[in-house]
Short mmCIF file of C-alpha atoms in Angstrom, two decimals:
data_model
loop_
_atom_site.label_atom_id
_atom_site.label_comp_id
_atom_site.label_asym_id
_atom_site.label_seq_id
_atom_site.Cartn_x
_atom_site.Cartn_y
_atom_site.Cartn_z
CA UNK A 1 86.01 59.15 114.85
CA UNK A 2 86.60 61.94 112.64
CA UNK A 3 89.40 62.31 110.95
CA UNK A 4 92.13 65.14 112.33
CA UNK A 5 92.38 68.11 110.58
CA UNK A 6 95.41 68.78 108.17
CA UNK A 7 97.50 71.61 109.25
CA UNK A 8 101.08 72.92 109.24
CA UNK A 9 103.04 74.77 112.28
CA UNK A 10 106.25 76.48 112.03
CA UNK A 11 108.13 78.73 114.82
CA UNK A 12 111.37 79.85 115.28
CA UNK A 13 114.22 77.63 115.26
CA UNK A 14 115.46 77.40 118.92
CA UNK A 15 112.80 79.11 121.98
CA UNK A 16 114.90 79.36 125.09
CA UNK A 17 112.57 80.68 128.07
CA UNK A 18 112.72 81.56 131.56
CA UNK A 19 114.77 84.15 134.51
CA UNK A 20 118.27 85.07 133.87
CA UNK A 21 118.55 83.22 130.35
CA UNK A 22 120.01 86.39 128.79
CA UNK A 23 123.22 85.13 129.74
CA UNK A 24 123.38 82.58 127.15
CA UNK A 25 123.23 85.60 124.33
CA UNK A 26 126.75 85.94 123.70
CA UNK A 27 127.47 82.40 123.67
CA UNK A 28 124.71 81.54 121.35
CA UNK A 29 125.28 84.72 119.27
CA UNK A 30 128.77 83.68 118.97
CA UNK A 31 127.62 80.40 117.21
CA UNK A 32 126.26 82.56 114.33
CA UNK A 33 128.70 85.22 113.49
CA UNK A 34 131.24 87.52 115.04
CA UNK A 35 129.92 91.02 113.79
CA UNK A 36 126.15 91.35 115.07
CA UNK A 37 124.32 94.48 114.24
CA UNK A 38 122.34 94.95 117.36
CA UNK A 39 118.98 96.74 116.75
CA UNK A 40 117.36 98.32 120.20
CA UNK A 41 114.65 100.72 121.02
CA UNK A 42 114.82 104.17 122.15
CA UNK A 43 116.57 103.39 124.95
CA UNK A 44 119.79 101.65 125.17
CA UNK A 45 119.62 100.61 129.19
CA UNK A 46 118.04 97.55 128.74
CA UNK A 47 120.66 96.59 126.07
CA UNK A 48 123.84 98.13 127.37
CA UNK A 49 124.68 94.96 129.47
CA UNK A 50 123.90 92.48 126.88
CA UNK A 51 125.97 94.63 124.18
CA UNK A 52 128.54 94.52 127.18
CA UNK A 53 128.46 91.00 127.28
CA UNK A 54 128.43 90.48 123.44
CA UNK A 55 131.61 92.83 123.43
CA UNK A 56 133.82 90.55 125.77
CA UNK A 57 132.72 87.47 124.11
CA UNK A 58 134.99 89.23 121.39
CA UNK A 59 131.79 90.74 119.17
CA UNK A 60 132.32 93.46 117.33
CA UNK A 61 128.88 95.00 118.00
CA UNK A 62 127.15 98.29 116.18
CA UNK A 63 123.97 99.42 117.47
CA UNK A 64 121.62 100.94 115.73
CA UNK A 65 118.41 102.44 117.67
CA UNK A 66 114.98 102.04 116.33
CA UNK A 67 113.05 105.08 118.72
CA UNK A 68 110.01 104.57 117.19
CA UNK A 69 107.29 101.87 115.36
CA UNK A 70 110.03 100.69 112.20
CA UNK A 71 109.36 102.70 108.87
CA UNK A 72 110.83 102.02 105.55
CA UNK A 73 113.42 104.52 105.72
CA UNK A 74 114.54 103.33 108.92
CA UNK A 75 115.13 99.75 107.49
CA UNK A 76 116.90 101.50 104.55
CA UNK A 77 119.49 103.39 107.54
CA UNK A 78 120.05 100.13 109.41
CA UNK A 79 120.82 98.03 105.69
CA UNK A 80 123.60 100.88 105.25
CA UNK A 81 124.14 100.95 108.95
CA UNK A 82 124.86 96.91 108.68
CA UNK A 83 126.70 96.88 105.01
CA UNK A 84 129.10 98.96 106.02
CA UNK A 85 129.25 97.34 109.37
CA UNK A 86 130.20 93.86 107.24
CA UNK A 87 127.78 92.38 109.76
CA UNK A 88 127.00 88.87 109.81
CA UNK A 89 123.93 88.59 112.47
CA UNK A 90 121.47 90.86 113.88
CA UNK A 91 120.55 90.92 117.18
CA UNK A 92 116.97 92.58 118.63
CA UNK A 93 117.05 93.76 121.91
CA UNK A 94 113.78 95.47 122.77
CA UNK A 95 110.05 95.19 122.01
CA UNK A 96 108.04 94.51 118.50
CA UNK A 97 109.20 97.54 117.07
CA UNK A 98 113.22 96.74 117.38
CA UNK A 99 112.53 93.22 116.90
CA UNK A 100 110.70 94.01 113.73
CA UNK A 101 112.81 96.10 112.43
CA UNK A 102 115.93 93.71 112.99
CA UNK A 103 113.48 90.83 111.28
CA UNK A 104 113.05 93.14 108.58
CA UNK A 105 117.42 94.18 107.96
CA UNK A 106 117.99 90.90 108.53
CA UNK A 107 116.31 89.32 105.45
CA UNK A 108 116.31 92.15 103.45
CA UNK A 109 120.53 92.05 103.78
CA UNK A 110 120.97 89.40 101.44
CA UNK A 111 118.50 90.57 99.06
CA UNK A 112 118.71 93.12 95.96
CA UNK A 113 116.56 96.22 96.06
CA UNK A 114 114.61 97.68 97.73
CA UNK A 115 112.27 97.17 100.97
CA UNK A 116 109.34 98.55 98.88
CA UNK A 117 109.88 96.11 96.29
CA UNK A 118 108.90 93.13 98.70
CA UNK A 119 105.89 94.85 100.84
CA UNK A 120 102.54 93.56 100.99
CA UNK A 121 99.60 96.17 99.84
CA UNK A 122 101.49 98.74 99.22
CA UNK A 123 104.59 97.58 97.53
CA UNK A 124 105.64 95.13 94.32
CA UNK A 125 104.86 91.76 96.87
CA UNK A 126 108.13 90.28 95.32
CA UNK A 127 108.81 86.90 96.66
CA UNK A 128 111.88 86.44 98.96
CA UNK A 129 114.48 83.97 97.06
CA UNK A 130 116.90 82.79 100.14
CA UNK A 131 117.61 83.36 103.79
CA UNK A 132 118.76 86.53 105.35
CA UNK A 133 121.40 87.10 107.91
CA UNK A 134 120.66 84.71 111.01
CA UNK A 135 118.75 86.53 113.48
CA UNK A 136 118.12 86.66 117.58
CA UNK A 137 115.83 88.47 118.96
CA UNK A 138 115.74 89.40 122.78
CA UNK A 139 112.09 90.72 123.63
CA UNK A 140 111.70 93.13 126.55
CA UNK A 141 108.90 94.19 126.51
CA UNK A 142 105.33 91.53 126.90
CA UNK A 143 103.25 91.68 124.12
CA UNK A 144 103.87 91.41 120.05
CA UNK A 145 105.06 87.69 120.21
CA UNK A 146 107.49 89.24 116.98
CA UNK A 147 109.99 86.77 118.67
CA UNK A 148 108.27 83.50 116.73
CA UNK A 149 106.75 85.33 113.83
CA UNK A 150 107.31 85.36 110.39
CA UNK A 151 106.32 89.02 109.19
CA UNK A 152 107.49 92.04 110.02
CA UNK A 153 104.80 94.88 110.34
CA UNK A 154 106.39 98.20 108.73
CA UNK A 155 104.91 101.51 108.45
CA UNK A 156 104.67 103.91 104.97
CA UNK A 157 104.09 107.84 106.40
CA UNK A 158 104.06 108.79 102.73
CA UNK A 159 101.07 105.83 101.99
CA UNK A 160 99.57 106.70 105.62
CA UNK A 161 99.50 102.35 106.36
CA UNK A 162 101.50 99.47 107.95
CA UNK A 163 102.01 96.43 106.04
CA UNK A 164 104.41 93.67 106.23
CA UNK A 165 107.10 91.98 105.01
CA UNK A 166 105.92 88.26 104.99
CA UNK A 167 108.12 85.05 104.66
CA UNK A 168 108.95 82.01 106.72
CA UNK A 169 112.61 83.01 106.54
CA UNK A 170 111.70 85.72 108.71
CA UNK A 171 111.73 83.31 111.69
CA UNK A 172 114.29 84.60 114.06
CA UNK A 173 117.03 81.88 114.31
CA UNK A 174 116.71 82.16 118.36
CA UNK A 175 114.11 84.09 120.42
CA UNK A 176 115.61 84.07 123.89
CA UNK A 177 112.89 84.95 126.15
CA UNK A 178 113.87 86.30 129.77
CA UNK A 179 110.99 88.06 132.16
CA UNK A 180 113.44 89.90 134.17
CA UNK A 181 114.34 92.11 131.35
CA UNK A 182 110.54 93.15 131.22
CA UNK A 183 110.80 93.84 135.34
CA UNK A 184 110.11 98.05 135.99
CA UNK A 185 109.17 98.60 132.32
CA UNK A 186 106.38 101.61 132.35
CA UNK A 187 102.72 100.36 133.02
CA UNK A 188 101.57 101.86 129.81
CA UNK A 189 103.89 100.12 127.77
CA UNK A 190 103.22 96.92 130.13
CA UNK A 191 99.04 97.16 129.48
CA UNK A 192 99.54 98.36 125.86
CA UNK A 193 101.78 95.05 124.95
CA UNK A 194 99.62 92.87 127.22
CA UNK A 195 96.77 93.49 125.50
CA UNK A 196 98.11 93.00 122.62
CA UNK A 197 99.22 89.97 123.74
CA UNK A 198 95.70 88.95 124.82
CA UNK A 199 93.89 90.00 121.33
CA UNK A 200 96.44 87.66 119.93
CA UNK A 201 95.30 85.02 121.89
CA UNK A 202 91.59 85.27 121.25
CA UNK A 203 92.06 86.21 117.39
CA UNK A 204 93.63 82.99 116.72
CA UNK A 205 91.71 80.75 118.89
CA UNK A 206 88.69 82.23 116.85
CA UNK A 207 89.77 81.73 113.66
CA UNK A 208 88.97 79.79 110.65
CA UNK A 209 92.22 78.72 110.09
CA UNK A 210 92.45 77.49 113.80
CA UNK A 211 94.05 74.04 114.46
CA UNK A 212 94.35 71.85 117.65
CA UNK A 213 98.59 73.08 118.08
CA UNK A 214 97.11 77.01 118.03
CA UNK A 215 94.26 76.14 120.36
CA UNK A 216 96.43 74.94 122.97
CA UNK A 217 98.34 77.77 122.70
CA UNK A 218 96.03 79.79 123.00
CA UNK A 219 94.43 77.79 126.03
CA UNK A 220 97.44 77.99 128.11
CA UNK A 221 98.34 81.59 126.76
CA UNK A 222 94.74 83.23 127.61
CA UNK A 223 94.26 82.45 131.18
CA UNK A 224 97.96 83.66 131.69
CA UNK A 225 97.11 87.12 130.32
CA UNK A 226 94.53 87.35 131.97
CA UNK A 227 95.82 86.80 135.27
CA UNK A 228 98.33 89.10 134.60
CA UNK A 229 97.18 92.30 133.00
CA UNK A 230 94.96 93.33 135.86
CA UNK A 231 97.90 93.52 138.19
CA UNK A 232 100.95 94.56 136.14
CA UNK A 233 98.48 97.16 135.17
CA UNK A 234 97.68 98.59 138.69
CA UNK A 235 101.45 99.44 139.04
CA UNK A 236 102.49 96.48 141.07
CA UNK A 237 105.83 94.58 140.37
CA UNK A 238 105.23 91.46 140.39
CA UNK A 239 107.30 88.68 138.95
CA UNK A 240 105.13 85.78 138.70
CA UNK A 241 102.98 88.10 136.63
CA UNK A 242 105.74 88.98 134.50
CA UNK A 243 106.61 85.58 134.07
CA UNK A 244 102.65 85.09 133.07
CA UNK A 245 102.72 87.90 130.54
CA UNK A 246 105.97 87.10 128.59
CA UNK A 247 105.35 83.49 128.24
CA UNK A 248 101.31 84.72 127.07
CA UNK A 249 103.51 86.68 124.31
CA UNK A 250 105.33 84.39 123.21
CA UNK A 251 102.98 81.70 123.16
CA UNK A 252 100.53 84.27 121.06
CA UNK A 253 103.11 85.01 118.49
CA UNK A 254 103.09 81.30 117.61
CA UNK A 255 99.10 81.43 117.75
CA UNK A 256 98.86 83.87 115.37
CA UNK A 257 102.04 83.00 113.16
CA UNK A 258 100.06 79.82 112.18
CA UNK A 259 95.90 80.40 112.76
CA UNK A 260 96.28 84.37 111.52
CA UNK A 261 94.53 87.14 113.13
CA UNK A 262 91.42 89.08 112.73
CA UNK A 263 89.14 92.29 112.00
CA UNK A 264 90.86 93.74 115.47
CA UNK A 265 94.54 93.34 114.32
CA UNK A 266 92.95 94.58 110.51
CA UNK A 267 91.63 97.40 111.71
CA UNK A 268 94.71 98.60 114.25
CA UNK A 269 97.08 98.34 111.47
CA UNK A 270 95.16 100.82 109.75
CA UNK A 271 93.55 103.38 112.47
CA UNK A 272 97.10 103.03 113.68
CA UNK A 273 98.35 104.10 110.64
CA UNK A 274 96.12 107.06 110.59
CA UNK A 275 96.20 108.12 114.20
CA UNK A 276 100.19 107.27 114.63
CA UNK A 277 98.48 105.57 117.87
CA UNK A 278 101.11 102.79 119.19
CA UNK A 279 100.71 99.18 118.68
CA UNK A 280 98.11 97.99 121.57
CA UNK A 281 96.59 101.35 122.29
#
């Protein structure tokens, strides 16, 4: 028999899946700190009842929008934005971009200088020394799988690239995971994540660094994209489908967290870049 493979798999701390679980936010926000910083997207609908929520759990919440795929100077607005808040947890409500970003503030928070000073490519690389601020992040959109990952992809107008911060203490200390928040999002955003979602699947399942953990993920994960895409992407609401593509996400962030990508993901982050195309197009 040969002799299994030696491999290591990580994920975020606590994965809590399935319709309606966005209740348990402020409860299980509450266990880490009283001040969250909560990072959305453009759009503060999706969020407004869970900052609602947070608020009468007796949170003092400040939000701080990310409109846009996270750049530097953004990160460097939400660490002022959460120093002077005194906050003591960040919380991501939105899709890869938010929960990037909030990845991203999170660490960074505890650490001296700045975000340059620990990018890949095209900053200094320096090595993270500790933990950040503990970290939740809310996905509602289907697609990045940033909920279970340990980078956060960043882009540099002035160096025309993305790169990442990189660091297992980038693991969110919660992803909770709940489809209905994904229900009547926009069918280009819907295909654009799902995709993404999908390439994660088959980059990982592909790769070198491959192990049997990944490849079931990515065996359960594939044939749930799959099923999925064609019809969220016709326009029709359907919630087994969203159900298909969220848990697809999420099971593709841990795919690619642990196996790594490939020339598709390589190439994005740079054409990307270049094109200011967003993430999935």
């Amino acid at each position: 028999m040969a002799d299994s493979p030696a491999f290591e798999f990580s994920t975020t701390g606590r994965v809590i899946f399935g319709l309606g679980v966005r209740s348990q936010l402020a409860a299980a926000a509450a266990t880490l700190g009283s001040r969250p910083l909560v990072v959305t997207g453009r759009s503060e609908e999706r969020a407004r009842t869970l900052i609602a929520a947070l608020t009468a759990h007796d949170l003092a919440c400040e939000r701080f929008p990310v409109p846009t795929e996270p750049t530097l100077d953004q990160v460097r607005v939400g660490l002022a934005l959460a120093a002077r808040h005194d906050a003591d947890v960040v919380i991501a409500v939105g899709g890869g971009s938010a929960i990037d970003a909030a990845k991203a503030i999170a660490l960074l928070a505890t650490h001296e200088g700045d975000p340059l000073d620990y990018m890949e490519i095209i900053g200094a690389g320096r090595s993270f020394e500790h933990p950040g601020l503990p970290m939740i992040a809310v996905p509602t959109t289907a697609g990045t799988g940033s909920e279970v990952t340990r980078n956060a992809v960043l882009a540099s107008p002035e160096h025309r690239l993305k790169a990442s911060l990189r660091t297992p203490w980038m693991l969110p200390r919660i992803a909770l995971v709940d489809p209905e928040l994904t229900f009547g999002a926009p069918t280009d955003v819907t295909s654009r994540s799902g995709f993404d979602a999908l390439s994660q699947l088959v980059e990982p399942y592909l790769s070198a660094r491959a192990n049997p953990l990944t490849d079931g993920l990515c065996r359960e994960g594939l044939p749930r994209a799959a099923r999925s895409l064609p019809r969220l992407g016709s326009g029709i609401e359907d919630a087994d489908a969203r159900m298909d593509l969220c848990l697809a996400a999420t099971l593709s962030g841990m795919a690619l967290a642990n196996a790594g990508l490939g020339i598709v993901h390589g190439l994005a982050s740079a054409l990307g870049s270049l094109l200011s195309a967003p993430h999935g197009s």
